[in-house]
PDB file of C-alpha atoms and ligand atoms in Angstrom:
ATOM      1  CA  UNK A   8      11.784   4.283 -11.197  1.00 82.00           C
ATOM      2  CA  UNK A   9      12.397   0.797 -10.150  1.00 94.00           C
ATOM      3  CA  UNK A  10      12.495  -0.888  -6.916  1.00 98.00           C
ATOM      4  CA  UNK A  11      14.792  -3.930  -6.208  1.00 98.00           C
ATOM      5  CA  UNK A  12      14.717  -5.832  -2.966  1.00 98.00           C
ATOM      6  CA  UNK A  13      17.346  -8.192  -2.351  1.00 98.00           C
ATOM      7  CA  UNK A  14      17.606 -10.610   0.638  1.00 98.00           C
ATOM      8  CA  UNK A  15      15.906  -8.198   2.702  1.00 98.00           C
ATOM      9  CA  UNK A  16      15.827  -9.095   6.601  1.00 98.00           C
ATOM     10  CA  UNK A  17      14.135  -7.483   9.356  1.00 98.00           C
ATOM     11  CA  UNK A  18      15.220  -8.618  12.983  1.00 98.00           C
ATOM     12  CA  UNK A  19      13.100  -7.651  16.026  1.00 97.00           C
ATOM     13  CA  UNK A  20      14.453  -8.868  19.335  1.00 93.00           C
ATOM     14  CA  UNK A  21      16.714 -11.489  17.623  1.00 92.00           C
ATOM     15  CA  UNK A  22      13.807 -12.867  15.534  1.00 96.00           C
ATOM     16  CA  UNK A  23      13.660 -12.490  11.841  1.00 97.00           C
ATOM     17  CA  UNK A  24      10.131 -11.446  11.029  1.00 98.00           C
ATOM     18  CA  UNK A  25      11.126 -10.614   7.335  1.00 98.00           C
ATOM     19  CA  UNK A  26      13.822 -13.408   6.460  1.00 98.00           C
ATOM     20  CA  UNK A  27      15.621 -13.022   3.183  1.00 97.00           C
ATOM     21  CA  UNK A  28      12.930 -11.532   0.834  1.00 98.00           C
ATOM     22  CA  UNK A  29      13.751 -10.566  -2.700  1.00 98.00           C
ATOM     23  CA  UNK A  30      11.567  -9.216  -5.325  1.00 98.00           C
ATOM     24  CA  UNK A  31      11.293  -6.252  -7.950  1.00 98.00           C
ATOM     25  CA  UNK A  32       8.848  -3.641  -8.789  1.00 98.00           C
ATOM     26  CA  UNK A  33       9.954  -2.458 -12.443  1.00 97.00           C
ATOM     27  CA  UNK A  34       8.934   1.091 -13.286  1.00 95.00           C
ATOM     28  CA  UNK A  35       5.156   1.494 -13.562  1.00 96.00           C
ATOM     29  CA  UNK A  36       4.483  -2.151 -12.774  1.00 97.00           C
ATOM     30  CA  UNK A  37       1.778  -3.367 -10.195  1.00 98.00           C
ATOM     31  CA  UNK A  38       3.105  -6.109  -7.969  1.00 98.00           C
ATOM     32  CA  UNK A  39       1.236  -7.936  -5.218  1.00 98.00           C
ATOM     33  CA  UNK A  40       2.764  -9.089  -1.832  1.00 98.00           C
ATOM     34  CA  UNK A  41       0.458 -11.777  -0.354  1.00 98.00           C
ATOM     35  CA  UNK A  42       0.308 -14.008   2.584  1.00 97.00           C
ATOM     36  CA  UNK A  43      -1.270 -15.128   5.686  1.00 95.00           C
ATOM     37  CA  UNK A  44      -1.580 -12.773   8.744  1.00 95.00           C
ATOM     38  CA  UNK A  45       1.746 -12.712  10.478  1.00 96.00           C
ATOM     39  CA  UNK A  46       3.684 -13.449   7.229  1.00 98.00           C
ATOM     40  CA  UNK A  47       5.791 -10.260   7.173  1.00 97.00           C
ATOM     41  CA  UNK A  48       4.041  -8.161   4.807  1.00 98.00           C
ATOM     42  CA  UNK A  49       3.383  -5.096   6.636  1.00 96.00           C
ATOM     43  CA  UNK A  50       6.929  -5.382   8.001  1.00 97.00           C
ATOM     44  CA  UNK A  51       8.423  -5.643   4.545  1.00 98.00           C
ATOM     45  CA  UNK A  52       6.425  -2.307   3.652  1.00 97.00           C
ATOM     46  CA  UNK A  53       7.579  -0.573   6.494  1.00 95.00           C
ATOM     47  CA  UNK A  54      11.100  -1.430   6.017  1.00 97.00           C
ATOM     48  CA  UNK A  55      11.021  -0.156   2.390  1.00 97.00           C
ATOM     49  CA  UNK A  56       9.681   3.352   3.833  1.00 95.00           C
ATOM     50  CA  UNK A  57      12.220   3.413   6.436  1.00 95.00           C
ATOM     51  CA  UNK A  58       9.505   3.099   8.946  1.00 93.00           C
ATOM     52  CA  UNK A  59      10.232   0.028  10.775  1.00 94.00           C
ATOM     53  CA  UNK A  60       9.747  -0.074  14.523  1.00 93.00           C
ATOM     54  CA  UNK A  61      12.461   1.129  16.904  1.00 92.00           C
ATOM     55  CA  UNK A  62      14.923  -1.449  17.662  1.00 93.00           C
ATOM     56  CA  UNK A  63      14.310  -3.484  14.445  1.00 96.00           C
ATOM     57  CA  UNK A  64      17.667  -4.309  12.541  1.00 97.00           C
ATOM     58  CA  UNK A  65      17.207  -4.072   8.649  1.00 98.00           C
ATOM     59  CA  UNK A  66      19.701  -5.686   6.565  1.00 98.00           C
ATOM     60  CA  UNK A  67      20.104  -6.786   2.945  1.00 98.00           C
ATOM     61  CA  UNK A  68      19.511  -4.428   0.036  1.00 98.00           C
ATOM     62  CA  UNK A  69      16.818  -1.970  -1.238  1.00 98.00           C
ATOM     63  CA  UNK A  70      17.704  -0.465  -4.394  1.00 98.00           C
ATOM     64  CA  UNK A  71      15.624   2.450  -5.618  1.00 97.00           C
ATOM     65  CA  UNK A  72      16.706   3.512  -9.021  1.00 95.00           C
ATOM     66  CA  UNK A  73      19.847   1.749  -8.259  1.00 95.00           C
ATOM     67  CA  UNK A  74      20.446   3.747  -5.113  1.00 96.00           C
ATOM     68  CA  UNK A  75      20.925   1.802  -1.885  1.00 98.00           C
ATOM     69  CA  UNK A  76      18.387   2.781   0.810  1.00 98.00           C
ATOM     70  CA  UNK A  77      19.500   0.403   3.641  1.00 97.00           C
ATOM     71  CA  UNK A  78      21.864   2.167   5.805  1.00 94.00           C
ATOM     72  CA  UNK A  79      20.923   5.728   4.528  1.00 95.00           C
ATOM     73  CA  UNK A  80      20.733   8.177   7.204  1.00 93.00           C
ATOM     74  CA  UNK A  81      17.145   9.088   8.576  1.00 90.00           C
ATOM     75  CA  UNK A  82      17.167  12.426   7.116  1.00 92.00           C
ATOM     76  CA  UNK A  83      17.704  11.006   3.503  1.00 93.00           C
ATOM     77  CA  UNK A  84      15.240   8.355   3.962  1.00 92.00           C
ATOM     78  CA  UNK A  85      12.592  10.824   5.290  1.00 91.00           C
ATOM     79  CA  UNK A  86      13.102  13.117   1.955  1.00 89.00           C
ATOM     80  CA  UNK A  87      12.359  10.101  -0.154  1.00 91.00           C
ATOM     81  CA  UNK A  88       8.990   9.408   1.755  1.00 89.00           C
ATOM     82  CA  UNK A  89       5.858  11.056   0.089  1.00 85.00           C
ATOM     83  CA  UNK A  90       8.077  12.307  -2.909  1.00 88.00           C
ATOM     84  CA  UNK A  91       9.433   9.237  -4.257  1.00 93.00           C
ATOM     85  CA  UNK A  92       7.369   6.396  -2.419  1.00 95.00           C
ATOM     86  CA  UNK A  93       4.050   6.916  -0.809  1.00 94.00           C
ATOM     87  CA  UNK A  94       2.112   4.606   1.371  1.00 94.00           C
ATOM     88  CA  UNK A  95      -1.300   3.788   2.330  1.00 93.00           C
ATOM     89  CA  UNK A  96      -1.315   2.191   5.759  1.00 88.00           C
ATOM     90  CA  UNK A  97      -3.404  -0.764   6.976  1.00 82.00           C
ATOM     91  CA  UNK A  98      -5.429   1.108   9.340  1.00 70.00           C
ATOM     92  CA  UNK A  99      -6.797   4.322   8.040  1.00 58.00           C
ATOM     93  CA  UNK A 100      -7.959   5.539  11.291  1.00 56.00           C
ATOM     94  CA  UNK A 101      -4.331   5.571  12.568  1.00 69.00           C
ATOM     95  CA  UNK A 102      -3.129   7.113   9.374  1.00 77.00           C
ATOM     96  CA  UNK A 103      -5.025  10.130   9.695  1.00 88.00           C
ATOM     97  CA  UNK A 104      -4.909  12.684  12.588  1.00 91.00           C
ATOM     98  CA  UNK A 105      -8.329  13.209  14.166  1.00 91.00           C
ATOM     99  CA  UNK A 106      -8.073  16.854  15.267  1.00 93.00           C
ATOM    100  CA  UNK A 107      -7.095  18.269  11.813  1.00 93.00           C
ATOM    101  CA  UNK A 108      -9.388  18.606   8.820  1.00 95.00           C
ATOM    102  CA  UNK A 109      -8.804  16.142   5.895  1.00 95.00           C
ATOM    103  CA  UNK A 110      -8.230  19.105   3.412  1.00 95.00           C
ATOM    104  CA  UNK A 111      -5.298  20.311   5.627  1.00 92.00           C
ATOM    105  CA  UNK A 112      -3.839  16.889   5.903  1.00 92.00           C
ATOM    106  CA  UNK A 113      -3.932  16.270   2.158  1.00 92.00           C
ATOM    107  CA  UNK A 114      -2.551  19.620   1.378  1.00 90.00           C
ATOM    108  CA  UNK A 115       0.258  19.164   4.073  1.00 88.00           C
ATOM    109  CA  UNK A 116       1.133  15.824   2.369  1.00 87.00           C
ATOM    110  CA  UNK A 117       2.001  17.687  -0.860  1.00 85.00           C
ATOM    111  CA  UNK A 118       4.862  19.120   1.038  1.00 70.00           C
ATOM    112  CA  UNK A 119       4.354  22.559  -0.687  1.00 66.00           C
ATOM    113  CA  UNK A 120       1.833  23.529   1.935  1.00 54.00           C
ATOM    114  CA  UNK A 121       4.291  26.020   3.717  1.00 59.00           C
ATOM    115  CA  UNK A 122       4.748  27.988   0.613  1.00 74.00           C
ATOM    116  CA  UNK A 123       1.066  28.278  -0.150  1.00 78.00           C
ATOM    117  CA  UNK A 124      -1.512  30.814   0.929  1.00 83.00           C
ATOM    118  CA  UNK A 125      -4.470  29.617   2.841  1.00 83.00           C
ATOM    119  CA  UNK A 126      -6.783  29.943  -0.232  1.00 87.00           C
ATOM    120  CA  UNK A 127      -4.210  28.090  -2.535  1.00 87.00           C
ATOM    121  CA  UNK A 128      -3.829  25.305   0.119  1.00 87.00           C
ATOM    122  CA  UNK A 129      -7.623  24.675   0.201  1.00 91.00           C
ATOM    123  CA  UNK A 130      -7.739  24.761  -3.489  1.00 92.00           C
ATOM    124  CA  UNK A 131      -4.903  22.152  -3.724  1.00 92.00           C
ATOM    125  CA  UNK A 132      -6.964  20.088  -1.254  1.00 94.00           C
ATOM    126  CA  UNK A 133      -9.887  20.379  -3.297  1.00 96.00           C
ATOM    127  CA  UNK A 134      -8.182  19.349  -6.270  1.00 94.00           C
ATOM    128  CA  UNK A 135      -6.902  16.357  -4.313  1.00 94.00           C
ATOM    129  CA  UNK A 136     -10.404  15.434  -3.083  1.00 96.00           C
ATOM    130  CA  UNK A 137     -11.521  15.343  -6.748  1.00 95.00           C
ATOM    131  CA  UNK A 138      -8.795  13.276  -7.878  1.00 92.00           C
ATOM    132  CA  UNK A 139      -9.726  10.582  -5.342  1.00 94.00           C
ATOM    133  CA  UNK A 140     -13.247  11.103  -6.349  1.00 93.00           C
ATOM    134  CA  UNK A 141     -14.650  11.999  -2.981  1.00 96.00           C
ATOM    135  CA  UNK A 142     -18.087  13.692  -2.978  1.00 96.00           C
ATOM    136  CA  UNK A 143     -18.727  17.362  -2.730  1.00 96.00           C
ATOM    137  CA  UNK A 144     -14.862  18.119  -2.455  1.00 97.00           C
ATOM    138  CA  UNK A 145     -15.496  21.852  -1.573  1.00 96.00           C
ATOM    139  CA  UNK A 146     -17.177  20.784   1.474  1.00 97.00           C
ATOM    140  CA  UNK A 147     -15.569  17.645   2.493  1.00 97.00           C
ATOM    141  CA  UNK A 148     -12.028  19.148   2.680  1.00 97.00           C
ATOM    142  CA  UNK A 149     -13.287  21.202   5.910  1.00 97.00           C
ATOM    143  CA  UNK A 150     -14.275  18.106   7.870  1.00 97.00           C
ATOM    144  CA  UNK A 151     -12.622  16.169  10.331  1.00 96.00           C
ATOM    145  CA  UNK A 152     -11.949  12.302   9.800  1.00 94.00           C
ATOM    146  CA  UNK A 153     -14.609  11.102  12.185  1.00 93.00           C
ATOM    147  CA  UNK A 154     -17.408  12.850  10.132  1.00 96.00           C
ATOM    148  CA  UNK A 155     -16.299  10.722   7.059  1.00 95.00           C
ATOM    149  CA  UNK A 156     -17.190   7.122   6.085  1.00 93.00           C
ATOM    150  CA  UNK A 157     -14.509   4.401   6.203  1.00 89.00           C
ATOM    151  CA  UNK A 158     -14.360   4.594   2.327  1.00 91.00           C
ATOM    152  CA  UNK A 159     -14.003   8.204   2.394  1.00 94.00           C
ATOM    153  CA  UNK A 160     -11.312   8.134   4.879  1.00 93.00           C
ATOM    154  CA  UNK A 161      -9.467   5.758   2.790  1.00 91.00           C
ATOM    155  CA  UNK A 162      -9.802   8.083  -0.099  1.00 93.00           C
ATOM    156  CA  UNK A 163      -8.240  10.796   1.980  1.00 94.00           C
ATOM    157  CA  UNK A 164      -5.402   8.447   2.755  1.00 93.00           C
ATOM    158  CA  UNK A 165      -4.978   7.648  -0.724  1.00 93.00           C
ATOM    159  CA  UNK A 166      -4.958  11.275  -1.782  1.00 94.00           C
ATOM    160  CA  UNK A 167      -2.471  12.050   0.884  1.00 92.00           C
ATOM    161  CA  UNK A 168      -0.086   9.380  -0.206  1.00 92.00           C
ATOM    162  CA  UNK A 169      -0.355  10.627  -3.993  1.00 92.00           C
ATOM    163  CA  UNK A 170      -0.070  14.374  -2.987  1.00 90.00           C
ATOM    164  CA  UNK A 171       3.650  14.491  -3.536  1.00 89.00           C
ATOM    165  CA  UNK A 172       3.392  12.562  -6.888  1.00 90.00           C
ATOM    166  CA  UNK A 173       5.259   9.433  -5.671  1.00 94.00           C
ATOM    167  CA  UNK A 174       6.636   7.293  -8.395  1.00 95.00           C
ATOM    168  CA  UNK A 175       5.939   3.867  -6.259  1.00 97.00           C
ATOM    169  CA  UNK A 176       2.570   3.500  -4.187  1.00 97.00           C
ATOM    170  CA  UNK A 177       2.833   1.032  -1.445  1.00 97.00           C
ATOM    171  CA  UNK A 178      -0.744   0.085  -0.370  1.00 96.00           C
ATOM    172  CA  UNK A 179      -0.998  -2.009   2.831  1.00 96.00           C
ATOM    173  CA  UNK A 180      -4.393  -3.939   2.701  1.00 94.00           C
ATOM    174  CA  UNK A 181      -6.165  -0.658   1.749  1.00 92.00           C
ATOM    175  CA  UNK A 182      -9.615  -2.283   1.348  1.00 89.00           C
ATOM    176  CA  UNK A 183      -9.544  -4.952   4.101  1.00 84.00           C
ATOM    177  CA  UNK A 184     -11.642  -2.853   6.620  1.00 80.00           C
ATOM    178  CA  UNK A 185     -14.165  -1.950   3.928  1.00 85.00           C
ATOM    179  CA  UNK A 186     -17.473  -3.658   2.597  1.00 86.00           C
ATOM    180  CA  UNK A 187     -17.357  -5.450  -0.620  1.00 86.00           C
ATOM    181  CA  UNK A 188     -18.945  -2.635  -2.758  1.00 89.00           C
ATOM    182  CA  UNK A 189     -16.692   0.162  -1.210  1.00 90.00           C
ATOM    183  CA  UNK A 190     -13.673  -2.320  -1.532  1.00 90.00           C
ATOM    184  CA  UNK A 191     -14.198  -2.661  -5.420  1.00 92.00           C
ATOM    185  CA  UNK A 192     -14.660   1.068  -5.766  1.00 93.00           C
ATOM    186  CA  UNK A 193     -11.173   1.767  -4.010  1.00 93.00           C
ATOM    187  CA  UNK A 194      -9.465  -0.898  -6.034  1.00 95.00           C
ATOM    188  CA  UNK A 195     -10.887   0.585  -9.147  1.00 94.00           C
ATOM    189  CA  UNK A 196      -9.733   4.109  -8.029  1.00 94.00           C
ATOM    190  CA  UNK A 197      -6.145   2.833  -7.334  1.00 95.00           C
ATOM    191  CA  UNK A 198      -6.013   1.023 -10.635  1.00 95.00           C
ATOM    192  CA  UNK A 199      -7.207   4.266 -12.497  1.00 95.00           C
ATOM    193  CA  UNK A 200      -4.673   6.362 -10.520  1.00 94.00           C
ATOM    194  CA  UNK A 201      -1.750   4.233 -11.149  1.00 94.00           C
ATOM    195  CA  UNK A 202      -2.551   3.792 -14.799  1.00 93.00           C
ATOM    196  CA  UNK A 203      -3.206   7.587 -15.354  1.00 92.00           C
ATOM    197  CA  UNK A 204       0.440   8.673 -13.731  1.00 92.00           C
ATOM    198  CA  UNK A 205       2.103   5.563 -14.835  1.00 93.00           C
ATOM    199  CA  UNK A 206       3.148   5.040 -11.127  1.00 96.00           C
ATOM    200  CA  UNK A 207       4.329   1.695  -9.847  1.00 97.00           C
ATOM    201  CA  UNK A 208       2.411   0.035  -6.929  1.00 98.00           C
ATOM    202  CA  UNK A 209       3.157  -2.550  -4.483  1.00 98.00           C
ATOM    203  CA  UNK A 210      -0.061  -3.853  -3.319  1.00 98.00           C
ATOM    204  CA  UNK A 211      -0.463  -5.824  -0.138  1.00 98.00           C
ATOM    205  CA  UNK A 212      -3.171  -8.220   0.699  1.00 97.00           C
ATOM    206  CA  UNK A 213      -4.241 -11.777   2.120  1.00 94.00           C
ATOM    207  CA  UNK A 214      -6.960 -12.071  -0.592  1.00 94.00           C
ATOM    208  CA  UNK A 215      -5.969 -13.670  -3.924  1.00 95.00           C
ATOM    209  CA  UNK A 216      -9.158 -12.369  -5.488  1.00 93.00           C
ATOM    210  CA  UNK A 217      -8.287  -8.679  -4.523  1.00 94.00           C
ATOM    211  CA  UNK A 218      -4.723  -9.181  -5.810  1.00 95.00           C
ATOM    212  CA  UNK A 219      -5.936 -10.523  -9.217  1.00 94.00           C
ATOM    213  CA  UNK A 220      -8.156  -7.435  -9.698  1.00 94.00           C
ATOM    214  CA  UNK A 221      -5.125  -4.924  -9.259  1.00 95.00           C
ATOM    215  CA  UNK A 222      -1.552  -6.715  -9.735  1.00 97.00           C
ATOM    216  CA  UNK A 223       0.152  -8.288 -12.558  1.00 96.00           C
ATOM    217  CA  UNK A 224       2.522 -10.411 -10.538  1.00 98.00           C
ATOM    218  CA  UNK A 225       2.479 -11.756  -7.151  1.00 98.00           C
ATOM    219  CA  UNK A 226       4.902 -12.526  -4.599  1.00 98.00           C
ATOM    220  CA  UNK A 227       3.796 -15.046  -1.746  1.00 98.00           C
ATOM    221  CA  UNK A 228       5.147 -14.960   1.665  1.00 98.00           C
ATOM    222  CA  UNK A 229       5.243 -17.459   4.594  1.00 98.00           C
ATOM    223  CA  UNK A 230       6.879 -16.760   7.888  1.00 98.00           C
ATOM    224  CA  UNK A 231       8.903 -13.994   6.575  1.00 98.00           C
ATOM    225  CA  UNK A 232      10.075 -15.854   3.388  1.00 98.00           C
ATOM    226  CA  UNK A 233       9.205 -15.960  -0.258  1.00 98.00           C
ATOM    227  CA  UNK A 234       7.581 -19.212  -1.192  1.00 98.00           C
ATOM    228  CA  UNK A 235       6.276 -18.412  -4.758  1.00 98.00           C
ATOM    229  CA  UNK A 236       6.357 -15.759  -7.158  1.00 97.00           C
ATOM    230  CA  UNK A 237       4.476 -15.753 -10.403  1.00 98.00           C
ATOM    231  CA  UNK A 238       2.208 -13.824 -12.834  1.00 98.00           C
ATOM    232  CA  UNK A 239      -1.208 -13.321 -11.039  1.00 97.00           C
ATOM    233  CA  UNK A 240      -2.930 -15.616 -13.779  1.00 96.00           C
ATOM    234  CA  UNK A 241      -0.656 -18.430 -12.783  1.00 97.00           C
ATOM    235  CA  UNK A 242      -1.225 -18.128  -9.105  1.00 97.00           C
ATOM    236  CA  UNK A 243      -4.850 -18.628  -9.797  1.00 96.00           C
ATOM    237  CA  UNK A 244      -4.714 -21.250 -12.522  1.00 95.00           C
ATOM    238  CA  UNK A 245      -1.767 -23.417 -11.230  1.00 97.00           C
ATOM    239  CA  UNK A 246      -0.590 -22.390  -7.611  1.00 97.00           C
ATOM    240  CA  UNK A 247       2.710 -24.206  -6.944  1.00 97.00           C
ATOM    241  CA  UNK A 248       3.133 -23.826  -3.096  1.00 98.00           C
ATOM    242  CA  UNK A 249       0.678 -25.103  -0.485  1.00 98.00           C
ATOM    243  CA  UNK A 250       0.353 -21.616   1.072  1.00 98.00           C
ATOM    244  CA  UNK A 251      -0.730 -20.217  -2.408  1.00 98.00           C
ATOM    245  CA  UNK A 252      -3.179 -23.302  -2.807  1.00 97.00           C
ATOM    246  CA  UNK A 253      -4.526 -22.271   0.636  1.00 97.00           C
ATOM    247  CA  UNK A 254      -5.036 -18.725  -0.373  1.00 97.00           C
ATOM    248  CA  UNK A 255      -6.654 -19.742  -3.462  1.00 96.00           C
ATOM    249  CA  UNK A 256      -9.192 -21.908  -1.451  1.00 95.00           C
ATOM    250  CA  UNK A 257      -9.912 -19.145   0.748  1.00 93.00           C
ATOM    251  CA  UNK A 258     -10.362 -16.736  -1.969  1.00 92.00           C
ATOM    252  CA  UNK A 259     -12.961 -19.206  -3.684  1.00 91.00           C
ATOM    253  CA  UNK A 260     -14.846 -19.779  -0.412  1.00 90.00           C
ATOM    254  CA  UNK A 261     -15.099 -15.991  -0.100  1.00 84.00           C
ATOM    255  CA  UNK A 262     -16.460 -15.603  -3.422  1.00 82.00           C
ATOM    256  CA  UNK A 263     -18.854 -18.787  -2.837  1.00 82.00           C
ATOM    257  CA  UNK A 264     -20.182 -17.120   0.350  1.00 81.00           C
ATOM    258  CA  UNK A 265     -20.746 -13.643  -1.399  1.00 77.00           C
ATOM    259  CA  UNK A 266     -22.285 -14.966  -4.645  1.00 74.00           C
ATOM    260  CA  UNK A 267     -24.025 -17.978  -3.193  1.00 69.00           C
ATOM    261  CA  UNK A 268     -23.329 -19.519  -6.435  1.00 59.00           C
ATOM    262  CA  UNK A 269     -20.932 -21.653  -8.472  1.00 53.00           C
ATOM    263  CA  UNK A 270     -17.455 -21.059  -9.544  1.00 48.00           C
TER     264      UNK A 270
HETATM  265  N1  LIG B   6       6.232  -3.654  16.547  1.00 89.18           N
HETATM  266  C1  LIG B   6       6.434  -4.959  16.405  1.00 89.18           C
HETATM  267  N2  LIG B   6       7.378  -5.528  17.224  1.00 89.18           N
HETATM  268  C2  LIG B   6       7.687  -6.812  17.287  1.00 89.18           C
HETATM  269  N3  LIG B   6       7.076  -7.708  16.491  1.00 89.18           N
HETATM  270  C3  LIG B   6       6.222  -7.167  15.479  1.00 89.18           C
HETATM  271  C4  LIG B   6       5.870  -5.717  15.335  1.00 89.18           C
HETATM  272  N4  LIG B   6       4.944  -5.692  14.265  1.00 89.18           N
HETATM  273  C5  LIG B   6       4.905  -6.905  13.957  1.00 89.18           C
HETATM  274  N5  LIG B   6       5.838  -7.928  14.522  1.00 89.18           N
HETATM  275  C6  LIG B   6       5.710  -9.328  14.222  1.00 89.18           C
HETATM  276  O1  LIG B   6       6.151  -9.369  12.896  1.00 89.18           O
HETATM  277  C7  LIG B   6       5.547 -10.552  12.243  1.00 89.18           C
HETATM  278  C8  LIG B   6       5.123 -10.155  10.869  1.00 89.18           C
HETATM  279  O2  LIG B   6       4.171  -9.014  11.197  1.00 89.18           O
HETATM  280  P1  LIG B   6       3.457  -8.261  10.092  1.00 89.18           P
HETATM  281  O3  LIG B   6       2.694  -7.105  10.647  1.00 89.18           O
HETATM  282  O4  LIG B   6       4.558  -8.036   8.923  1.00 89.18           O
HETATM  283  O5  LIG B   6       2.509  -9.341   9.358  1.00 89.18           O
HETATM  284  P2  LIG B   6       1.307  -9.144   8.246  1.00 89.18           P
HETATM  285  O6  LIG B   6       1.846 -10.156   7.157  1.00 89.18           O
HETATM  286  O7  LIG B   6       1.393  -7.823   7.676  1.00 89.18           O
HETATM  287  O8  LIG B   6       0.036  -9.776   8.947  1.00 89.18           O
HETATM  288  P3  LIG B   6      -1.395  -9.036   8.856  1.00 89.18           P
HETATM  289  O9  LIG B   6      -2.060  -9.745   7.553  1.00 89.18           O
HETATM  290  O10 LIG B   6      -2.039  -9.543  10.094  1.00 89.18           O
HETATM  291  O11 LIG B   6      -1.422  -7.552   8.588  1.00 89.18           O
HETATM  292  C9  LIG B   6       4.511 -11.179  13.146  1.00 89.18           C
HETATM  293  O12 LIG B   6       5.015 -12.114  13.666  1.00 89.18           O
HETATM  294  C10 LIG B   6       4.255  -9.968  14.004  1.00 89.18           C
HETATM  295  O13 LIG B   6       4.032 -10.452  15.304  1.00 89.18           O
HETATM  296 MG1  LIG B   7      -0.018  -6.223   7.865  1.00 89.18          MG
END
């Protein structure tokens, strides 16, 4: 199940916030989309999901297994969400409904919820909670999001994104709001889940160190355009574009501060 994005453009109020972006995520591959704040990473992801804001105009081509998604009716796009492509959003608090238990939200995301008895829906939620390694799955599925830590909420969001067994996971800065230890755990979880299921992943971040942990290749964005694309090892060892060089300096500075040591 491959994704092929060609000359993708997202225009809002006459301004192109994504301006001719092309890249591919081959079946089962892990590709990173990296760039500074405002470079168009989230808008690219939202356009792939068909979730761009009202009034945004999307042009170019998004081929999913050879099928053109740009211009597809909303109903058909909606059918692909969850089942073909799942997304973990940048802000976990907005992704989860505060008045529903996390178990219910995970089970509903599986889309077979309506056909399940209460007991079966709960069993499914517990199974999903186990999959994302939430502690005490039997109890946690009955809680509301506010009763969970940030890292636990993010695990719930990941479980919901994976519930319908998509073939591509789009993860938009899934660890940015978390502290370093939890961030590493979530990255390991995403890696394990994608490897186990041979699912592809488009991972969005502004942090080259994070990217190097999860992705094989990186696509660098600046002001809505691709300025460099290369295997992650190359972005780290020989960044060609000034933007990539800046991202590498930032990543090194972060590591330096964190470790207090030498690189
Ligand atoms: N709903 C919106 N309406 C109008 N413009 C928007 C909207 N959302 C984002 N933009 C603009 O689109 C551009 C790209 O934003 P986007 O959210 O894709 O950046 P990003 O790379 O994800 O940044 P960050 O790292 O801060 O999340 C920015 O200039 C932003 O101001
Ligand atoms: Mg963003």
